[in-house]
Short mmCIF file of C-alpha atoms and ligand atoms in Angstrom, two decimals:
data_model
loop_
_atom_site.label_atom_id
_atom_site.label_comp_id
_atom_site.label_asym_id
_atom_site.label_seq_id
_atom_site.Cartn_x
_atom_site.Cartn_y
_atom_site.Cartn_z
CA GLN A 1 -20.49 -55.80 105.79
CA SER A 2 -20.91 -53.13 108.37
CA LYS A 3 -19.80 -49.64 107.40
CA ALA A 4 -18.20 -49.43 110.86
CA ASP A 5 -16.04 -52.42 110.15
CA GLY A 6 -12.74 -51.11 109.21
CA LYS A 7 -11.62 -54.23 107.40
CA GLY A 8 -14.90 -54.26 105.39
CA ARG A 9 -14.32 -50.75 104.22
CA ILE A 10 -10.87 -51.64 102.95
CA THR A 11 -12.21 -54.69 101.07
CA HIS A 12 -14.89 -52.42 99.56
CA PHE A 13 -12.32 -49.84 98.66
CA SER A 14 -9.95 -52.31 96.95
CA GLN A 15 -12.78 -54.02 95.16
CA ASP A 16 -13.73 -50.63 93.79
CA MET A 17 -10.18 -49.83 92.82
CA GLU A 18 -9.80 -53.25 91.10
CA GLN A 19 -13.09 -52.63 89.23
CA ARG A 20 -11.93 -49.31 87.96
CA LEU A 21 -8.52 -50.72 86.99
CA LEU A 22 -10.26 -53.47 84.95
CA GLU A 23 -12.57 -50.90 83.24
CA ARG A 24 -9.54 -48.78 82.45
CA LYS A 25 -7.61 -51.72 80.92
CA ALA A 26 -10.65 -52.71 78.92
CA LEU A 27 -11.03 -49.17 77.64
CA GLU A 28 -7.40 -49.03 76.75
CA SER A 29 -7.42 -52.30 74.82
CA ASP A 30 -10.70 -51.39 73.06
CA LEU A 31 -9.18 -48.15 71.93
CA ARG A 32 -6.01 -49.78 70.58
CA GLU A 33 -8.23 -52.14 68.64
CA ALA A 34 -10.53 -49.36 67.34
CA LEU A 35 -7.52 -47.47 66.09
CA SER A 36 -5.90 -50.51 64.41
CA ARG A 37 -9.22 -51.63 62.89
CA ASN A 38 -10.18 -48.23 61.62
CA HIS A 39 -13.23 -47.93 63.84
CA LEU A 40 -12.88 -44.32 64.58
CA GLU A 41 -14.82 -41.75 62.56
CA VAL A 42 -14.46 -38.04 61.90
CA HIS A 43 -17.46 -35.78 62.23
CA TYR A 44 -17.50 -32.20 60.92
CA GLN A 45 -19.06 -29.14 62.41
CA SER A 46 -19.36 -25.97 60.30
CA LEU A 47 -17.94 -22.50 61.01
CA HIS A 48 -19.99 -19.61 59.71
CA ASN A 49 -19.47 -15.98 58.90
CA SER A 50 -21.12 -14.11 61.85
CA HIS A 51 -22.98 -11.71 59.52
CA SER A 52 -23.91 -13.54 56.36
CA ARG A 53 -24.12 -16.97 58.12
CA LYS A 54 -22.31 -18.48 55.16
CA ILE A 55 -20.24 -21.57 55.78
CA GLU A 56 -16.54 -20.75 55.73
CA GLY A 57 -15.16 -24.08 56.74
CA PHE A 58 -15.51 -27.11 59.13
CA GLU A 59 -13.83 -28.47 62.23
CA ALA A 60 -12.98 -32.09 62.36
CA LEU A 61 -14.13 -33.80 65.55
CA VAL A 62 -13.12 -37.45 66.10
CA ARG A 63 -15.73 -39.95 67.14
CA TRP A 64 -15.56 -43.40 68.62
CA LYS A 65 -18.47 -45.82 68.77
CA ARG A 66 -17.27 -48.37 71.26
CA HIS A 67 -18.33 -51.86 70.22
CA GLY A 68 -20.22 -50.09 67.46
CA LEU A 69 -22.70 -48.98 70.10
CA HIS A 70 -22.41 -46.11 72.59
CA THR A 71 -20.38 -43.11 71.65
CA VAL A 72 -17.36 -42.26 73.89
CA SER A 73 -16.51 -38.57 74.08
CA PRO A 74 -13.25 -37.45 72.71
CA ALA A 75 -12.88 -35.68 75.99
CA GLU A 76 -12.71 -39.08 77.55
CA PHE A 77 -10.66 -41.15 75.08
CA ILE A 78 -8.09 -38.49 73.85
CA PRO A 79 -6.54 -38.44 77.24
CA VAL A 80 -6.31 -42.33 77.12
CA ALA A 81 -4.61 -42.14 73.73
CA GLU A 82 -2.20 -39.60 75.10
CA ARG A 83 -1.34 -41.81 78.11
CA LEU A 84 -0.96 -44.89 75.93
CA GLY A 85 1.30 -43.20 73.43
CA LEU A 86 -1.28 -43.65 70.68
CA ILE A 87 -2.00 -39.97 70.12
CA ASP A 88 0.48 -39.47 67.33
CA GLU A 89 -1.12 -42.29 65.45
CA LEU A 90 -4.63 -41.19 66.17
CA GLY A 91 -3.81 -37.54 65.49
CA ASN A 92 -2.21 -38.39 62.10
CA TRP A 93 -5.23 -40.47 61.17
CA VAL A 94 -7.63 -37.69 61.88
CA LEU A 95 -5.41 -35.22 60.02
CA ARG A 96 -5.25 -37.34 56.86
CA GLU A 97 -8.86 -38.27 56.97
CA ALA A 98 -10.00 -34.65 57.40
CA CYS A 99 -7.60 -33.36 54.63
CA ARG A 100 -8.70 -36.14 52.29
CA GLU A 101 -12.29 -35.12 52.91
CA ALA A 102 -11.72 -31.42 52.58
CA ALA A 103 -9.99 -31.85 49.36
CA THR A 104 -13.36 -32.91 47.83
CA TRP A 105 -15.03 -29.62 48.90
CA PRO A 106 -15.25 -26.24 47.10
CA SER A 107 -11.86 -24.79 47.37
CA ASP A 108 -12.76 -21.72 49.47
CA LEU A 109 -13.73 -23.93 52.45
CA THR A 110 -11.25 -24.53 55.21
CA ILE A 111 -10.84 -27.57 57.49
CA ALA A 112 -9.74 -27.20 61.13
CA VAL A 113 -8.01 -30.10 62.99
CA ASN A 114 -7.43 -30.28 66.74
CA LEU A 115 -3.96 -31.22 67.82
CA SER A 116 -3.01 -32.58 71.28
CA PRO A 117 -0.28 -30.91 73.28
CA VAL A 118 1.39 -34.35 73.32
CA GLN A 119 1.78 -34.14 69.57
CA PHE A 120 4.17 -31.19 70.20
CA ARG A 121 6.64 -33.13 72.30
CA THR A 122 8.56 -33.83 69.28
CA ASP A 123 8.56 -32.11 65.90
CA LYS A 124 7.15 -35.16 64.20
CA ILE A 125 3.98 -33.25 63.76
CA VAL A 126 5.59 -31.11 61.07
CA GLN A 127 6.28 -34.26 58.89
CA GLY A 128 2.75 -35.47 59.66
CA VAL A 129 1.12 -32.31 58.39
CA LEU A 130 3.43 -32.14 55.34
CA ARG A 131 2.63 -35.73 54.40
CA ALA A 132 -1.18 -35.27 54.93
CA LEU A 133 -1.09 -32.23 52.66
CA SER A 134 1.04 -33.85 49.87
CA ASP A 135 -0.83 -37.23 50.02
CA THR A 136 -4.26 -35.56 49.75
CA GLY A 137 -3.34 -32.56 47.54
CA LEU A 138 -5.09 -30.15 49.91
CA ALA A 139 -3.79 -26.53 49.67
CA PRO A 140 -1.91 -25.69 52.85
CA HIS A 141 -3.83 -22.44 53.33
CA ARG A 142 -7.05 -24.43 53.59
CA LEU A 143 -5.83 -26.27 56.72
CA GLU A 144 -6.11 -24.81 60.16
CA LEU A 145 -4.56 -26.40 63.26
CA GLU A 146 -6.27 -25.84 66.58
CA ILE A 147 -4.03 -25.90 69.61
CA THR A 148 -4.86 -25.08 73.18
CA GLU A 149 -2.82 -22.94 75.61
CA SER A 150 -1.40 -25.99 77.19
CA VAL A 151 0.84 -26.42 74.15
CA LEU A 152 2.40 -23.12 75.07
CA LEU A 153 2.52 -23.71 78.81
CA GLU A 154 6.25 -24.27 78.69
CA ALA A 155 6.65 -22.21 75.48
CA SER A 156 9.94 -23.84 75.02
CA ALA A 157 12.12 -22.83 72.14
CA ALA A 158 11.36 -26.24 70.57
CA THR A 159 7.57 -25.80 70.71
CA LEU A 160 7.71 -22.25 69.22
CA SER A 161 10.06 -23.49 66.49
CA THR A 162 7.61 -26.34 65.72
CA LEU A 163 4.78 -23.85 65.42
CA HIS A 164 6.88 -21.58 63.12
CA GLN A 165 7.76 -24.60 61.03
CA LEU A 166 4.04 -25.47 60.61
CA ARG A 167 3.28 -21.85 59.73
CA GLN A 168 6.06 -21.95 57.13
CA LEU A 169 4.18 -24.87 55.54
CA GLY A 170 1.49 -22.33 54.84
CA VAL A 171 -1.09 -23.72 57.26
CA ARG A 172 -3.03 -21.51 59.77
CA ILE A 173 -2.78 -21.75 63.52
CA ALA A 174 -5.72 -21.21 65.80
CA LEU A 175 -5.73 -20.83 69.61
CA ASP A 176 -8.68 -23.04 70.88
CA ASP A 177 -10.66 -22.58 74.05
CA PHE A 178 -9.29 -19.17 74.62
CA GLY A 179 -9.83 -17.65 78.09
CA THR A 180 -10.13 -20.97 80.02
CA GLY A 181 -6.39 -21.40 80.89
CA TYR A 182 -4.39 -19.26 83.07
CA SER A 183 -2.36 -16.26 82.05
CA SER A 184 -4.00 -16.51 78.58
CA LEU A 185 -3.02 -13.05 77.52
CA SER A 186 0.67 -13.64 77.73
CA TYR A 187 0.40 -16.52 75.14
CA LEU A 188 -0.81 -14.01 72.54
CA THR A 189 2.52 -12.25 72.60
CA ARG A 190 4.48 -15.43 72.04
CA PHE A 191 3.14 -16.55 68.68
CA PRO A 192 1.21 -14.73 66.07
CA PHE A 193 -1.89 -16.88 65.80
CA ASP A 194 -4.20 -16.53 62.83
CA LYS A 195 -7.31 -17.03 64.84
CA ILE A 196 -8.61 -17.11 68.44
CA LYS A 197 -11.49 -19.32 69.34
CA ILE A 198 -13.43 -17.87 72.23
CA ASP A 199 -14.35 -20.58 74.71
CA ARG A 200 -17.95 -21.76 74.85
CA GLY A 201 -18.13 -20.78 78.51
CA PHE A 202 -18.15 -17.08 77.75
CA VAL A 203 -20.65 -17.45 74.91
CA THR A 204 -22.97 -19.44 77.23
CA ASP A 205 -22.96 -16.66 79.84
CA ILE A 206 -23.12 -13.90 77.31
CA SER A 207 -26.51 -12.56 78.20
CA THR A 208 -26.61 -13.45 81.89
CA ARG A 209 -23.21 -12.26 82.98
CA ALA A 210 -22.15 -8.75 82.08
CA SER A 211 -18.51 -9.76 82.72
CA ALA A 212 -18.67 -12.63 80.06
CA LEU A 213 -19.69 -10.07 77.52
CA SER A 214 -16.98 -7.66 78.56
CA VAL A 215 -14.34 -10.45 78.23
CA ILE A 216 -15.63 -11.32 74.76
CA GLU A 217 -15.52 -7.63 73.76
CA MET A 218 -11.94 -7.41 75.10
CA ILE A 219 -10.92 -10.60 73.16
CA VAL A 220 -12.37 -9.36 69.97
CA GLN A 221 -10.83 -5.96 70.18
CA LEU A 222 -7.42 -7.33 71.12
CA SER A 223 -7.50 -9.94 68.24
CA ASN A 224 -8.29 -7.09 65.74
CA LYS A 225 -5.34 -5.13 67.01
CA LEU A 226 -3.07 -8.18 66.68
CA GLY A 227 -4.35 -9.05 63.27
CA MET A 228 -6.21 -12.26 64.25
CA ILE A 229 -9.70 -13.20 63.63
CA THR A 230 -12.15 -14.56 66.18
CA THR A 231 -14.44 -17.49 66.23
CA ALA A 232 -17.05 -17.89 68.99
CA GLU A 233 -17.74 -21.49 69.96
CA GLY A 234 -20.94 -23.04 71.36
CA VAL A 235 -23.43 -20.53 69.96
CA GLU A 236 -26.73 -22.04 70.76
CA ASN A 237 -29.38 -19.21 70.30
CA GLU A 238 -30.18 -16.24 68.22
CA GLU A 239 -29.58 -13.82 71.05
CA GLN A 240 -26.05 -14.96 71.48
CA LEU A 241 -25.49 -14.62 67.74
CA ARG A 242 -26.92 -11.11 67.63
CA THR A 243 -24.60 -10.13 70.57
CA LEU A 244 -21.51 -11.58 68.83
CA GLN A 245 -22.39 -9.82 65.61
CA ALA A 246 -22.71 -6.54 67.50
CA VAL A 247 -19.36 -6.86 69.08
CA GLY A 248 -17.62 -7.75 65.76
CA CYS A 249 -16.78 -11.37 66.23
CA THR A 250 -15.73 -12.82 62.85
CA GLN A 251 -17.04 -16.37 62.87
CA VAL A 252 -19.57 -18.37 64.85
CA GLN A 253 -19.86 -22.08 65.47
CA GLY A 254 -22.39 -23.94 67.44
CA TYR A 255 -25.68 -25.97 67.64
CA LEU A 256 -27.66 -22.95 66.45
CA LEU A 257 -25.87 -23.17 63.09
CA ALA A 258 -25.16 -26.89 62.92
CA ARG A 259 -24.15 -29.87 65.01
CA PRO A 260 -21.08 -32.04 64.03
CA ARG A 261 -22.11 -34.56 61.37
CA PRO A 262 -20.53 -37.44 59.40
CA ALA A 263 -18.93 -36.34 56.07
CA GLU A 264 -21.63 -38.00 53.91
CA ASP A 265 -24.32 -35.82 55.65
CA LEU A 266 -22.66 -32.47 54.95
CA LEU A 267 -23.98 -31.81 51.47
CA VAL A 268 -21.56 -28.94 51.26
CA LYS A 269 -22.26 -27.89 47.71
CA GLU A 270 -26.10 -27.86 48.06
CA GLN A 271 -26.00 -25.95 51.34
CA ARG A 272 -23.80 -23.29 49.71
CA ALA A 273 -25.91 -23.04 46.65
CA GLN A 274 -28.89 -22.14 48.92
CA GLY A 275 -26.76 -19.95 51.15
CA ALA A 276 -28.39 -21.79 54.00
CA SER A 277 -27.03 -22.26 57.50
CA HIS A 278 -27.72 -25.95 58.04
P1 C2E B 301 -13.15 -28.39 70.94
O1 C2E B 301 -12.05 -28.50 69.95
O2 C2E B 301 -13.21 -27.16 71.76
O3 C2E B 301 -14.44 -28.71 70.15
C1 C2E B 301 -15.75 -28.19 70.52
C2 C2E B 301 -16.57 -29.05 71.22
O4 C2E B 301 -17.87 -28.43 71.49
C3 C2E B 301 -17.00 -30.32 70.39
O5 C2E B 301 -17.17 -31.36 71.41
C4 C2E B 301 -18.34 -29.88 69.84
O6 C2E B 301 -19.18 -31.06 69.51
C5 C2E B 301 -18.93 -29.10 70.95
N1 C2E B 301 -19.88 -28.15 70.49
C6 C2E B 301 -19.96 -27.45 69.30
N2 C2E B 301 -21.02 -26.60 69.27
C7 C2E B 301 -21.59 -26.75 70.55
C8 C2E B 301 -22.74 -26.07 71.16
O7 C2E B 301 -23.40 -25.28 70.56
N3 C2E B 301 -23.03 -26.44 72.43
C9 C2E B 301 -22.39 -27.36 73.10
N4 C2E B 301 -22.79 -27.67 74.35
N5 C2E B 301 -21.29 -27.99 72.56
C10 C2E B 301 -20.85 -27.65 71.33
P2 C2E B 301 -16.58 -32.81 71.11
O8 C2E B 301 -16.67 -33.24 69.70
O9 C2E B 301 -17.13 -33.76 72.09
O10 C2E B 301 -15.03 -32.64 71.48
C11 C2E B 301 -14.57 -32.27 72.74
C12 C2E B 301 -13.07 -31.95 72.69
O11 C2E B 301 -12.29 -33.07 72.32
C13 C2E B 301 -12.76 -30.91 71.61
O12 C2E B 301 -13.03 -29.59 72.07
C14 C2E B 301 -11.26 -31.15 71.44
O13 C2E B 301 -10.52 -30.52 72.45
C15 C2E B 301 -11.16 -32.68 71.66
N6 C2E B 301 -11.06 -33.28 70.32
C16 C2E B 301 -12.05 -33.62 69.44
N7 C2E B 301 -11.57 -34.22 68.28
C17 C2E B 301 -10.25 -34.26 68.47
C18 C2E B 301 -9.13 -34.73 67.65
O14 C2E B 301 -9.25 -35.20 66.61
N8 C2E B 301 -7.89 -34.63 68.29
C19 C2E B 301 -7.64 -33.95 69.49
N9 C2E B 301 -6.42 -33.89 69.98
N10 C2E B 301 -8.59 -33.57 70.20
C20 C2E B 301 -9.91 -33.62 69.79
MG1 MG B 302 -11.35 -27.33 68.61
MG1 MG B 303 -12.75 -25.31 71.22
MG1 MG B 304 -14.05 -25.95 73.82
#
């Protein structure tokens, strides 16, 4: 078909649309199946004390090997789960799995679990967290829930009430990917977070953009004043780590320290005995 042919273009266009629609439908049904057949997995990435490099906890990151083969990024399938109304089920599964795993670790280690903004549309999440804790026996103070600014976009009374209810269970609340959204600072006045996670983007640019370093310094100072601790995400080299230590960032996380790994590869006790970082 000639490109100049208007009709041909339309045919191409609709074939393309149809193709994409089919792919989307396939992805959706595969995800439903993966969820119902327990084909999802949780990997864990360690969080380290910035100065001693000692492991202080882990973040749970969901994984999906589609057809048991290629890994689909959560950045791709979490939105699909949200759209299909599967995120509550998926989120609760990750939560329980992560709590069950963390309950087997030394009791000073924490576990962080990411929550989708969609899980905040009702207060069902409070029951989900309560059940995960009581079913696994994990002490509430060891569980940290990571939320993004988008949870607070509306900052409705209902959302804030849900956050306070979660806090009352004794769990900690962290603000993830801080600095990427808009009007970030205003969110800090709406809820007393326990922790702020500085977005990887700032860490990546720390030694090449003076402004990135300034933003990090500002976040750390502000967090200190507000009684929150800071974790820097995406630390990939020693220079970044040194700078983060120098500005007083509390915790670091990133490929320099460790990549996310399946639970059976963590060897939590052995690592801690050696005081090693990976
Ligand atoms: P996030 O919560 O900000 O997680 C950090 C992401 O950065 C993870 O990607 C992690 O593997 C990656 N990362 C860690 N260190 C480094 C580093 O040094 N360099 C680079 N380049 N990347 C690093 P992942 O696992 O692909 O997850 C992507 C996002 O998907 C997460 O971002 C989180 O928003 C979401 N997600 C993951 N698991 C869950 C889950 O169980 N529930 C929900 N609702 N969202 C999840
Ligand atoms: Mg996170
Ligand atoms: Mg993050
Ligand atoms: Mg991030």
